[in-house]
Amino acid sequence: MFDTGVCHFGLSDIDDLDGALTAVRRLLRPNGSFVFTVLHPCFPGWGSDVAASWPPQGGYFQEGWWAPTAARSTLRQQVGANHRTLSTYLNALADHGFHIDRTAEPPPPPDWTNAAPDDDPVPVFLVTRCRLGQL
């Protein structure tokens, strides 16, 4: 049993979200923490040379697996990704007994925003810490 589990940019690469959360729950002590990061599911991404959260031909509400073609996303081109809505992630966490403790949406780094000064900056990443069981 563990006090904390961490998944850094992996949940969108795992086809079976429920299976992954079942495994995390099984390995955590009561009131244990689970921390994860994902590309922010609510925004399409930043620039055409890096993979976005969903396929360019799709949209936010079109969930499913896809393979990006962005030039600087070579690993993601090989493994693909699963786009899920924010509500899919939040409801899956709740269904597995997790309660959100903290969430952060870091701003994009200055070199990204300087490269596209006319674009409104939006969060690129979503970082969440949740606890298993009662708050």
Short mmCIF file of N, CA, C and O in Angstrom, two decimals:
data_model
loop_
_atom_site.label_atom_id
_atom_site.label_comp_id
_atom_site.label_asym_id
_atom_site.label_seq_id
_atom_site.Cartn_x
_atom_site.Cartn_y
_atom_site.Cartn_z
N MET A 1 0.83 -1.18 0.00
CA MET A 1 0.00 0.00 0.00
C MET A 1 0.89 1.25 0.00
O MET A 1 1.93 1.28 0.62
N PHE A 2 0.40 2.30 -0.67
CA PHE A 2 1.17 3.53 -0.82
C PHE A 2 0.37 4.72 -0.29
O PHE A 2 -0.85 4.71 -0.31
N ASP A 3 1.09 5.76 0.16
CA ASP A 3 0.46 6.99 0.60
C ASP A 3 0.06 7.87 -0.58
O ASP A 3 -0.91 8.61 -0.50
N THR A 4 0.86 7.81 -1.66
CA THR A 4 0.64 8.68 -2.81
C THR A 4 0.91 7.93 -4.11
O THR A 4 1.86 7.16 -4.19
N GLY A 5 0.07 8.20 -5.11
CA GLY A 5 0.31 7.71 -6.46
C GLY A 5 0.38 8.91 -7.39
O GLY A 5 -0.30 9.91 -7.18
N VAL A 6 1.23 8.83 -8.41
CA VAL A 6 1.42 9.93 -9.35
C VAL A 6 1.34 9.40 -10.77
O VAL A 6 1.89 8.34 -11.09
N CYS A 7 0.65 10.14 -11.61
CA CYS A 7 0.57 9.80 -13.04
C CYS A 7 0.81 11.09 -13.83
O CYS A 7 -0.05 11.96 -13.88
N HIS A 8 2.00 11.20 -14.41
CA HIS A 8 2.40 12.42 -15.11
C HIS A 8 2.18 12.23 -16.60
O HIS A 8 2.92 11.50 -17.26
N PHE A 9 1.16 12.89 -17.14
CA PHE A 9 0.82 12.85 -18.56
C PHE A 9 0.57 11.43 -19.06
O PHE A 9 0.91 11.11 -20.20
N GLY A 10 -0.02 10.59 -18.24
CA GLY A 10 -0.28 9.22 -18.66
C GLY A 10 -1.75 8.87 -18.83
O GLY A 10 -2.08 7.99 -19.62
N LEU A 11 -2.63 9.54 -18.10
CA LEU A 11 -4.05 9.14 -18.15
C LEU A 11 -4.64 9.23 -19.56
O LEU A 11 -5.48 8.41 -19.92
N SER A 12 -4.20 10.19 -20.34
CA SER A 12 -4.74 10.30 -21.69
C SER A 12 -4.12 9.27 -22.62
O SER A 12 -4.63 9.03 -23.71
N ASP A 13 -3.01 8.63 -22.20
CA ASP A 13 -2.39 7.58 -23.01
C ASP A 13 -2.90 6.20 -22.63
O ASP A 13 -2.56 5.22 -23.29
N ILE A 14 -3.67 6.11 -21.58
CA ILE A 14 -4.21 4.83 -21.11
C ILE A 14 -5.63 4.69 -21.65
O ILE A 14 -6.49 5.53 -21.39
N ASP A 15 -5.86 3.63 -22.40
CA ASP A 15 -7.18 3.43 -23.00
C ASP A 15 -8.27 3.19 -21.95
O ASP A 15 -9.38 3.67 -22.08
N ASP A 16 -7.93 2.42 -20.91
CA ASP A 16 -8.91 2.02 -19.90
C ASP A 16 -8.79 2.90 -18.65
O ASP A 16 -8.11 2.54 -17.68
N LEU A 17 -9.44 4.05 -18.68
CA LEU A 17 -9.37 4.98 -17.55
C LEU A 17 -9.92 4.34 -16.28
O LEU A 17 -9.31 4.46 -15.22
N ASP A 18 -11.05 3.66 -16.37
CA ASP A 18 -11.62 3.01 -15.18
C ASP A 18 -10.67 1.96 -14.61
O ASP A 18 -10.51 1.85 -13.40
N GLY A 19 -10.05 1.19 -15.48
CA GLY A 19 -9.10 0.18 -15.02
C GLY A 19 -7.90 0.80 -14.32
O GLY A 19 -7.42 0.30 -13.30
N ALA A 20 -7.41 1.91 -14.86
CA ALA A 20 -6.27 2.61 -14.25
C ALA A 20 -6.65 3.14 -12.87
O ALA A 20 -5.88 2.98 -11.90
N LEU A 21 -7.82 3.76 -12.76
CA LEU A 21 -8.23 4.30 -11.46
C LEU A 21 -8.54 3.19 -10.45
O LEU A 21 -8.31 3.36 -9.25
N THR A 22 -9.04 2.07 -10.93
CA THR A 22 -9.25 0.91 -10.05
C THR A 22 -7.92 0.45 -9.47
O THR A 22 -7.82 0.16 -8.27
N ALA A 23 -6.89 0.38 -10.31
CA ALA A 23 -5.57 -0.05 -9.84
C ALA A 23 -4.98 0.96 -8.85
O ALA A 23 -4.42 0.56 -7.82
N VAL A 24 -5.11 2.24 -9.13
CA VAL A 24 -4.60 3.27 -8.22
C VAL A 24 -5.31 3.15 -6.87
O VAL A 24 -4.67 3.16 -5.82
N ARG A 25 -6.62 3.02 -6.91
CA ARG A 25 -7.40 2.92 -5.66
C ARG A 25 -6.96 1.70 -4.85
O ARG A 25 -6.81 1.76 -3.64
N ARG A 26 -6.75 0.58 -5.53
CA ARG A 26 -6.35 -0.65 -4.85
C ARG A 26 -4.99 -0.51 -4.17
O ARG A 26 -4.74 -1.11 -3.12
N LEU A 27 -4.10 0.31 -4.72
CA LEU A 27 -2.74 0.42 -4.20
C LEU A 27 -2.57 1.55 -3.18
O LEU A 27 -1.51 1.65 -2.55
N LEU A 28 -3.59 2.39 -3.00
CA LEU A 28 -3.48 3.51 -2.05
C LEU A 28 -4.05 3.13 -0.68
O LEU A 28 -5.06 2.43 -0.58
N ARG A 29 -3.42 3.67 0.34
CA ARG A 29 -3.96 3.55 1.70
C ARG A 29 -5.20 4.43 1.79
O ARG A 29 -5.36 5.38 1.02
N PRO A 30 -6.08 4.18 2.76
CA PRO A 30 -7.21 5.08 2.97
C PRO A 30 -6.72 6.52 3.17
O PRO A 30 -5.70 6.74 3.83
N ASN A 31 -7.39 7.46 2.57
CA ASN A 31 -7.04 8.88 2.58
C ASN A 31 -5.73 9.16 1.83
O ASN A 31 -5.15 10.23 1.98
N GLY A 32 -5.26 8.19 1.03
CA GLY A 32 -4.07 8.40 0.23
C GLY A 32 -4.33 9.42 -0.87
O GLY A 32 -5.47 9.71 -1.24
N SER A 33 -3.25 9.97 -1.42
CA SER A 33 -3.35 10.99 -2.47
C SER A 33 -3.03 10.40 -3.83
O SER A 33 -2.17 9.54 -3.96
N PHE A 34 -3.72 10.92 -4.84
CA PHE A 34 -3.42 10.61 -6.23
C PHE A 34 -3.24 11.94 -6.95
O PHE A 34 -4.12 12.80 -6.91
N VAL A 35 -2.08 12.13 -7.56
CA VAL A 35 -1.76 13.37 -8.27
C VAL A 35 -1.57 13.01 -9.74
O VAL A 35 -0.87 12.05 -10.07
N PHE A 36 -2.22 13.78 -10.62
CA PHE A 36 -2.03 13.53 -12.04
C PHE A 36 -1.96 14.83 -12.82
O PHE A 36 -2.47 15.86 -12.39
N THR A 37 -1.28 14.74 -13.96
CA THR A 37 -1.22 15.84 -14.91
C THR A 37 -1.69 15.31 -16.26
O THR A 37 -1.44 14.15 -16.59
N VAL A 38 -2.38 16.15 -17.00
CA VAL A 38 -2.79 15.84 -18.37
C VAL A 38 -2.71 17.13 -19.18
O VAL A 38 -2.70 18.23 -18.62
N LEU A 39 -2.63 16.99 -20.50
CA LEU A 39 -2.86 18.17 -21.33
C LEU A 39 -4.26 18.64 -20.99
O LEU A 39 -5.18 17.83 -20.87
N HIS A 40 -4.45 19.92 -20.81
CA HIS A 40 -5.75 20.42 -20.39
C HIS A 40 -6.81 19.98 -21.40
O HIS A 40 -6.71 20.29 -22.58
N PRO A 41 -7.80 19.22 -20.96
CA PRO A 41 -8.78 18.69 -21.91
C PRO A 41 -9.73 19.73 -22.49
O PRO A 41 -10.40 19.47 -23.49
N CYS A 42 -9.80 20.92 -21.89
CA CYS A 42 -10.78 21.92 -22.33
C CYS A 42 -10.29 22.83 -23.45
O CYS A 42 -11.07 23.59 -24.00
N PHE A 43 -9.00 22.76 -23.77
CA PHE A 43 -8.44 23.68 -24.74
C PHE A 43 -7.72 22.90 -25.83
O PHE A 43 -7.12 21.87 -25.56
N PRO A 44 -7.76 23.40 -27.05
CA PRO A 44 -7.23 22.62 -28.17
C PRO A 44 -5.72 22.49 -28.19
O PRO A 44 -5.19 21.65 -28.89
N GLY A 45 -4.98 23.28 -27.46
CA GLY A 45 -3.53 23.20 -27.47
C GLY A 45 -2.91 24.53 -27.81
O GLY A 45 -3.58 25.56 -27.83
N TRP A 46 -1.61 24.49 -28.11
CA TRP A 46 -0.88 25.74 -28.33
C TRP A 46 0.06 25.53 -29.52
O TRP A 46 1.09 24.91 -29.39
N GLY A 47 -0.34 26.04 -30.65
CA GLY A 47 0.50 25.94 -31.84
C GLY A 47 0.25 24.67 -32.63
O GLY A 47 -0.25 23.68 -32.10
N SER A 48 0.61 24.70 -33.89
CA SER A 48 0.32 23.57 -34.77
C SER A 48 1.42 22.52 -34.76
O SER A 48 1.23 21.42 -35.28
N ASP A 49 2.59 22.81 -34.15
CA ASP A 49 3.67 21.83 -34.18
C ASP A 49 3.71 20.93 -32.95
O ASP A 49 4.54 20.04 -32.84
N VAL A 50 2.78 21.13 -32.00
CA VAL A 50 2.69 20.31 -30.79
C VAL A 50 1.27 19.74 -30.72
O VAL A 50 0.30 20.44 -31.02
N ALA A 51 1.15 18.48 -30.31
CA ALA A 51 -0.16 17.84 -30.24
C ALA A 51 -1.10 18.58 -29.32
O ALA A 51 -0.73 19.05 -28.25
N ALA A 52 -2.33 18.68 -29.74
CA ALA A 52 -3.37 19.32 -28.96
C ALA A 52 -4.09 18.27 -28.11
O ALA A 52 -3.74 17.10 -28.12
N SER A 53 -5.12 18.70 -27.40
CA SER A 53 -5.89 17.78 -26.58
C SER A 53 -6.85 16.92 -27.40
O SER A 53 -7.25 15.86 -26.97
N TRP A 54 -7.24 17.42 -28.55
CA TRP A 54 -8.13 16.65 -29.42
C TRP A 54 -7.70 16.84 -30.87
O TRP A 54 -6.98 17.77 -31.20
N PRO A 55 -8.16 15.96 -31.77
CA PRO A 55 -7.73 16.05 -33.16
C PRO A 55 -8.23 17.33 -33.82
O PRO A 55 -9.31 17.82 -33.49
N PRO A 56 -7.44 17.87 -34.73
CA PRO A 56 -7.84 19.12 -35.40
C PRO A 56 -9.21 19.03 -36.08
O PRO A 56 -9.94 20.00 -36.12
N GLN A 57 -9.58 17.87 -36.58
CA GLN A 57 -10.88 17.71 -37.24
C GLN A 57 -12.00 17.44 -36.24
O GLN A 57 -13.16 17.44 -36.60
N GLY A 58 -11.65 17.17 -35.01
CA GLY A 58 -12.65 16.85 -33.99
C GLY A 58 -13.05 18.09 -33.23
O GLY A 58 -12.96 19.21 -33.72
N GLY A 59 -13.47 17.90 -32.04
CA GLY A 59 -13.85 18.99 -31.16
C GLY A 59 -13.86 18.50 -29.74
O GLY A 59 -13.65 17.32 -29.47
N TYR A 60 -14.11 19.40 -28.83
CA TYR A 60 -14.05 19.08 -27.41
C TYR A 60 -14.95 17.91 -27.02
O TYR A 60 -14.58 17.05 -26.24
N PHE A 61 -16.15 17.83 -27.58
CA PHE A 61 -17.11 16.81 -27.16
C PHE A 61 -16.92 15.48 -27.87
O PHE A 61 -17.62 14.52 -27.56
N GLN A 62 -15.98 15.39 -28.79
CA GLN A 62 -15.73 14.14 -29.49
C GLN A 62 -14.61 13.39 -28.77
O GLN A 62 -13.43 13.62 -29.00
N GLU A 63 -15.01 12.49 -27.87
CA GLU A 63 -14.04 11.72 -27.10
C GLU A 63 -13.56 10.52 -27.92
O GLU A 63 -14.27 10.02 -28.77
N GLY A 64 -12.35 10.08 -27.61
CA GLY A 64 -11.84 8.88 -28.24
C GLY A 64 -10.36 8.95 -28.52
O GLY A 64 -9.70 9.97 -28.30
N TRP A 65 -9.84 7.84 -29.04
CA TRP A 65 -8.43 7.71 -29.35
C TRP A 65 -8.13 8.40 -30.66
O TRP A 65 -8.94 8.39 -31.58
N TRP A 66 -6.94 9.00 -30.73
CA TRP A 66 -6.51 9.61 -31.98
C TRP A 66 -4.98 9.67 -32.01
O TRP A 66 -4.33 9.57 -30.97
N ALA A 67 -4.40 9.79 -33.21
CA ALA A 67 -2.96 9.87 -33.38
C ALA A 67 -2.61 11.23 -33.97
O ALA A 67 -3.01 11.54 -35.09
N PRO A 68 -1.88 12.05 -33.25
CA PRO A 68 -1.50 13.37 -33.75
C PRO A 68 -0.46 13.27 -34.87
O PRO A 68 0.26 12.28 -34.98
N THR A 69 -0.38 14.34 -35.64
CA THR A 69 0.62 14.44 -36.70
C THR A 69 1.56 15.62 -36.46
O THR A 69 2.41 15.88 -37.30
N ALA A 70 1.42 16.31 -35.35
CA ALA A 70 2.24 17.49 -35.05
C ALA A 70 3.73 17.13 -35.04
O ALA A 70 4.13 16.11 -34.46
N ALA A 71 4.54 17.95 -35.67
CA ALA A 71 5.95 17.67 -35.88
C ALA A 71 6.74 17.41 -34.60
O ALA A 71 7.60 16.54 -34.55
N ARG A 72 6.45 18.16 -33.53
CA ARG A 72 7.22 18.02 -32.28
C ARG A 72 6.60 17.03 -31.30
O ARG A 72 7.01 16.95 -30.15
N SER A 73 5.63 16.25 -31.74
CA SER A 73 4.97 15.27 -30.86
C SER A 73 5.27 13.85 -31.34
O SER A 73 4.36 13.06 -31.60
N THR A 74 6.55 13.53 -31.44
CA THR A 74 6.94 12.25 -32.03
C THR A 74 6.49 11.05 -31.19
O THR A 74 6.04 10.05 -31.75
N LEU A 75 6.60 11.12 -29.88
CA LEU A 75 6.15 10.00 -29.05
C LEU A 75 4.64 9.82 -29.18
O LEU A 75 4.15 8.70 -29.37
N ARG A 76 3.91 10.91 -29.10
CA ARG A 76 2.46 10.82 -29.19
C ARG A 76 2.02 10.33 -30.58
O ARG A 76 0.99 9.70 -30.70
N GLN A 77 2.81 10.60 -31.60
CA GLN A 77 2.51 10.05 -32.93
C GLN A 77 2.55 8.52 -32.89
O GLN A 77 1.78 7.86 -33.58
N GLN A 78 3.44 7.98 -32.07
CA GLN A 78 3.60 6.53 -31.99
C GLN A 78 2.55 5.86 -31.11
O GLN A 78 2.07 4.78 -31.45
N VAL A 79 2.20 6.48 -29.98
CA VAL A 79 1.28 5.83 -29.04
C VAL A 79 -0.15 6.34 -29.14
O VAL A 79 -1.08 5.70 -28.65
N GLY A 80 -0.33 7.51 -29.74
CA GLY A 80 -1.67 8.09 -29.81
C GLY A 80 -2.08 8.67 -28.46
O GLY A 80 -1.30 8.73 -27.52
N ALA A 81 -3.30 9.11 -28.38
CA ALA A 81 -3.83 9.69 -27.15
C ALA A 81 -5.34 9.52 -27.12
O ALA A 81 -5.97 9.31 -28.15
N ASN A 82 -5.89 9.60 -25.93
CA ASN A 82 -7.34 9.54 -25.76
C ASN A 82 -7.82 10.90 -25.29
O ASN A 82 -7.43 11.36 -24.22
N HIS A 83 -8.66 11.54 -26.09
CA HIS A 83 -9.24 12.79 -25.62
C HIS A 83 -10.48 12.45 -24.80
O HIS A 83 -11.33 11.67 -25.21
N ARG A 84 -10.55 13.06 -23.61
CA ARG A 84 -11.72 12.93 -22.74
C ARG A 84 -12.10 14.32 -22.27
O ARG A 84 -11.24 15.18 -22.07
N THR A 85 -13.37 14.55 -22.06
CA THR A 85 -13.82 15.84 -21.53
C THR A 85 -13.44 15.94 -20.05
O THR A 85 -13.18 14.93 -19.39
N LEU A 86 -13.44 17.15 -19.56
CA LEU A 86 -13.15 17.37 -18.14
C LEU A 86 -14.15 16.60 -17.28
O LEU A 86 -13.78 15.98 -16.28
N SER A 87 -15.42 16.62 -17.67
CA SER A 87 -16.43 15.92 -16.87
C SER A 87 -16.19 14.41 -16.85
O SER A 87 -16.46 13.76 -15.84
N THR A 88 -15.65 13.83 -17.90
CA THR A 88 -15.32 12.41 -17.89
C THR A 88 -14.26 12.11 -16.84
O THR A 88 -14.39 11.17 -16.06
N TYR A 89 -13.21 12.94 -16.79
CA TYR A 89 -12.19 12.74 -15.76
C TYR A 89 -12.76 12.92 -14.36
O TYR A 89 -12.55 12.10 -13.47
N LEU A 90 -13.50 14.00 -14.14
CA LEU A 90 -14.03 14.30 -12.80
C LEU A 90 -15.01 13.22 -12.33
O LEU A 90 -14.96 12.79 -11.18
N ASN A 91 -15.90 12.80 -13.21
CA ASN A 91 -16.87 11.77 -12.84
C ASN A 91 -16.20 10.43 -12.59
O ASN A 91 -16.60 9.68 -11.68
N ALA A 92 -15.16 10.10 -13.36
CA ALA A 92 -14.44 8.84 -13.14
C ALA A 92 -13.75 8.86 -11.78
O ALA A 92 -13.76 7.86 -11.05
N LEU A 93 -13.14 9.99 -11.43
CA LEU A 93 -12.52 10.10 -10.10
C LEU A 93 -13.56 9.89 -9.01
O LEU A 93 -13.33 9.13 -8.06
N ALA A 94 -14.69 10.56 -9.12
CA ALA A 94 -15.76 10.41 -8.11
C ALA A 94 -16.27 8.98 -8.05
O ALA A 94 -16.48 8.44 -6.96
N ASP A 95 -16.44 8.35 -9.21
CA ASP A 95 -16.93 6.97 -9.24
C ASP A 95 -15.99 6.00 -8.54
O ASP A 95 -16.42 4.95 -8.06
N HIS A 96 -14.71 6.35 -8.45
CA HIS A 96 -13.72 5.49 -7.82
C HIS A 96 -13.37 5.94 -6.40
O HIS A 96 -12.40 5.46 -5.82
N GLY A 97 -14.16 6.87 -5.85
CA GLY A 97 -14.00 7.27 -4.46
C GLY A 97 -12.97 8.35 -4.20
O GLY A 97 -12.56 8.56 -3.05
N PHE A 98 -12.55 9.07 -5.26
CA PHE A 98 -11.59 10.16 -5.08
C PHE A 98 -12.30 11.49 -4.93
O PHE A 98 -13.32 11.73 -5.57
N HIS A 99 -11.76 12.33 -4.06
CA HIS A 99 -12.27 13.68 -3.85
C HIS A 99 -11.16 14.67 -4.19
O HIS A 99 -10.04 14.55 -3.68
N ILE A 100 -11.46 15.62 -5.03
CA ILE A 100 -10.44 16.59 -5.44
C ILE A 100 -10.05 17.47 -4.27
O ILE A 100 -10.89 18.05 -3.59
N ASP A 101 -8.75 17.55 -4.06
CA ASP A 101 -8.17 18.33 -2.99
C ASP A 101 -7.64 19.67 -3.53
O ASP A 101 -7.83 20.71 -2.94
N ARG A 102 -6.95 19.62 -4.67
CA ARG A 102 -6.36 20.81 -5.30
C ARG A 102 -6.30 20.61 -6.80
O ARG A 102 -6.09 19.51 -7.29
N THR A 103 -6.44 21.72 -7.54
CA THR A 103 -6.29 21.72 -8.99
C THR A 103 -5.54 22.97 -9.39
O THR A 103 -5.77 24.05 -8.84
N ALA A 104 -4.65 22.84 -10.35
CA ALA A 104 -3.91 23.98 -10.89
C ALA A 104 -3.97 23.94 -12.41
O ALA A 104 -4.02 22.88 -13.01
N GLU A 105 -3.97 25.12 -13.00
CA GLU A 105 -3.94 25.29 -14.45
C GLU A 105 -2.82 26.27 -14.77
O GLU A 105 -3.07 27.45 -15.00
N PRO A 106 -1.58 25.79 -14.79
CA PRO A 106 -0.46 26.70 -15.00
C PRO A 106 -0.55 27.41 -16.34
O PRO A 106 -0.97 26.81 -17.34
N PRO A 107 -0.15 28.68 -16.38
CA PRO A 107 -0.16 29.40 -17.66
C PRO A 107 0.95 28.87 -18.57
O PRO A 107 1.92 28.28 -18.09
N PRO A 108 0.80 29.08 -19.88
CA PRO A 108 1.88 28.65 -20.79
C PRO A 108 3.14 29.46 -20.51
O PRO A 108 3.06 30.60 -20.04
N PRO A 109 4.30 28.89 -20.80
CA PRO A 109 5.54 29.62 -20.56
C PRO A 109 5.66 30.85 -21.45
O PRO A 109 5.05 30.91 -22.52
N PRO A 110 6.43 31.85 -21.02
CA PRO A 110 6.54 33.11 -21.77
C PRO A 110 6.98 32.93 -23.22
O PRO A 110 6.50 33.64 -24.09
N ASP A 111 7.87 31.98 -23.48
CA ASP A 111 8.31 31.83 -24.87
C ASP A 111 7.18 31.37 -25.78
O ASP A 111 7.16 31.68 -26.96
N TRP A 112 6.19 30.65 -25.23
CA TRP A 112 5.03 30.26 -26.03
C TRP A 112 4.13 31.46 -26.29
O TRP A 112 3.68 31.68 -27.40
N THR A 113 3.86 32.24 -25.24
CA THR A 113 2.97 33.38 -25.41
C THR A 113 3.62 34.47 -26.24
O THR A 113 2.95 35.17 -26.99
N ASN A 114 4.95 34.62 -26.14
CA ASN A 114 5.66 35.61 -26.96
C ASN A 114 5.63 35.24 -28.44
O ASN A 114 5.66 36.11 -29.30
N ALA A 115 5.59 33.94 -28.72
CA ALA A 115 5.57 33.48 -30.11
C ALA A 115 4.22 33.75 -30.78
O ALA A 115 4.14 33.83 -32.00
N ALA A 116 3.16 33.89 -29.98
CA ALA A 116 1.83 34.16 -30.53
C ALA A 116 1.15 35.23 -29.68
O ALA A 116 0.17 34.96 -28.98
N PRO A 117 1.65 36.47 -29.73
CA PRO A 117 1.15 37.52 -28.82
C PRO A 117 -0.32 37.90 -29.05
O PRO A 117 -0.95 38.45 -28.16
N ASP A 118 -0.88 37.59 -30.21
CA ASP A 118 -2.28 37.93 -30.47
C ASP A 118 -3.25 36.87 -29.95
O ASP A 118 -4.46 37.11 -29.92
N ASP A 119 -2.73 35.71 -29.57
CA ASP A 119 -3.60 34.65 -29.04
C ASP A 119 -3.84 34.88 -27.55
O ASP A 119 -2.93 35.29 -26.82
N ASP A 120 -5.06 34.61 -27.12
CA ASP A 120 -5.35 34.67 -25.69
C ASP A 120 -4.70 33.47 -25.02
O ASP A 120 -4.93 32.33 -25.44
N PRO A 121 -3.89 33.68 -23.99
CA PRO A 121 -3.28 32.53 -23.32
C PRO A 121 -4.34 31.71 -22.58
O PRO A 121 -5.21 32.26 -21.91
N VAL A 122 -4.26 30.43 -22.75
CA VAL A 122 -5.14 29.49 -22.05
C VAL A 122 -4.25 28.44 -21.40
O VAL A 122 -3.11 28.23 -21.81
N PRO A 123 -4.75 27.77 -20.37
CA PRO A 123 -3.94 26.72 -19.74
C PRO A 123 -3.63 25.60 -20.72
O PRO A 123 -4.49 25.20 -21.50
N VAL A 124 -2.43 25.11 -20.67
CA VAL A 124 -2.03 23.98 -21.50
C VAL A 124 -2.13 22.69 -20.70
O VAL A 124 -2.44 21.64 -21.24
N PHE A 125 -1.91 22.77 -19.39
CA PHE A 125 -1.88 21.60 -18.53
C PHE A 125 -2.92 21.71 -17.43
O PHE A 125 -3.29 22.81 -17.03
N LEU A 126 -3.34 20.56 -16.95
CA LEU A 126 -4.22 20.46 -15.79
C LEU A 126 -3.51 19.57 -14.78
O LEU A 126 -3.10 18.46 -15.12
N VAL A 127 -3.33 20.07 -13.56
CA VAL A 127 -2.67 19.33 -12.49
C VAL A 127 -3.69 19.18 -11.37
O VAL A 127 -4.28 20.17 -10.93
N THR A 128 -3.90 17.96 -10.91
CA THR A 128 -4.92 17.72 -9.89
C THR A 128 -4.40 16.76 -8.82
O THR A 128 -3.76 15.77 -9.14
N ARG A 129 -4.71 17.11 -7.57
CA ARG A 129 -4.44 16.19 -6.46
C ARG A 129 -5.79 15.83 -5.85
O ARG A 129 -6.61 16.69 -5.56
N CYS A 130 -6.01 14.55 -5.66
CA CYS A 130 -7.24 14.10 -5.02
C CYS A 130 -6.90 13.10 -3.92
O CYS A 130 -5.79 12.58 -3.86
N ARG A 131 -7.85 12.90 -3.05
CA ARG A 131 -7.68 11.97 -1.93
C ARG A 131 -8.71 10.86 -2.04
O ARG A 131 -9.83 11.07 -2.51
N LEU A 132 -8.32 9.72 -1.57
CA LEU A 132 -9.20 8.57 -1.57
C LEU A 132 -10.01 8.55 -0.29
O LEU A 132 -9.47 8.69 0.81
N GLY A 133 -11.31 8.42 -0.42
CA GLY A 133 -12.18 8.32 0.75
C GLY A 133 -12.69 9.67 1.22
O GLY A 133 -12.74 10.63 0.47
N GLN A 134 -13.05 9.73 2.48
CA GLN A 134 -13.67 10.92 3.06
C GLN A 134 -12.69 12.08 3.12
O GLN A 134 -11.51 11.90 3.35
N LEU A 135 -13.23 13.29 2.98
CA LEU A 135 -12.42 14.50 3.13
C LEU A 135 -12.16 14.79 4.59
O LEU A 135 -12.91 14.48 5.45
#
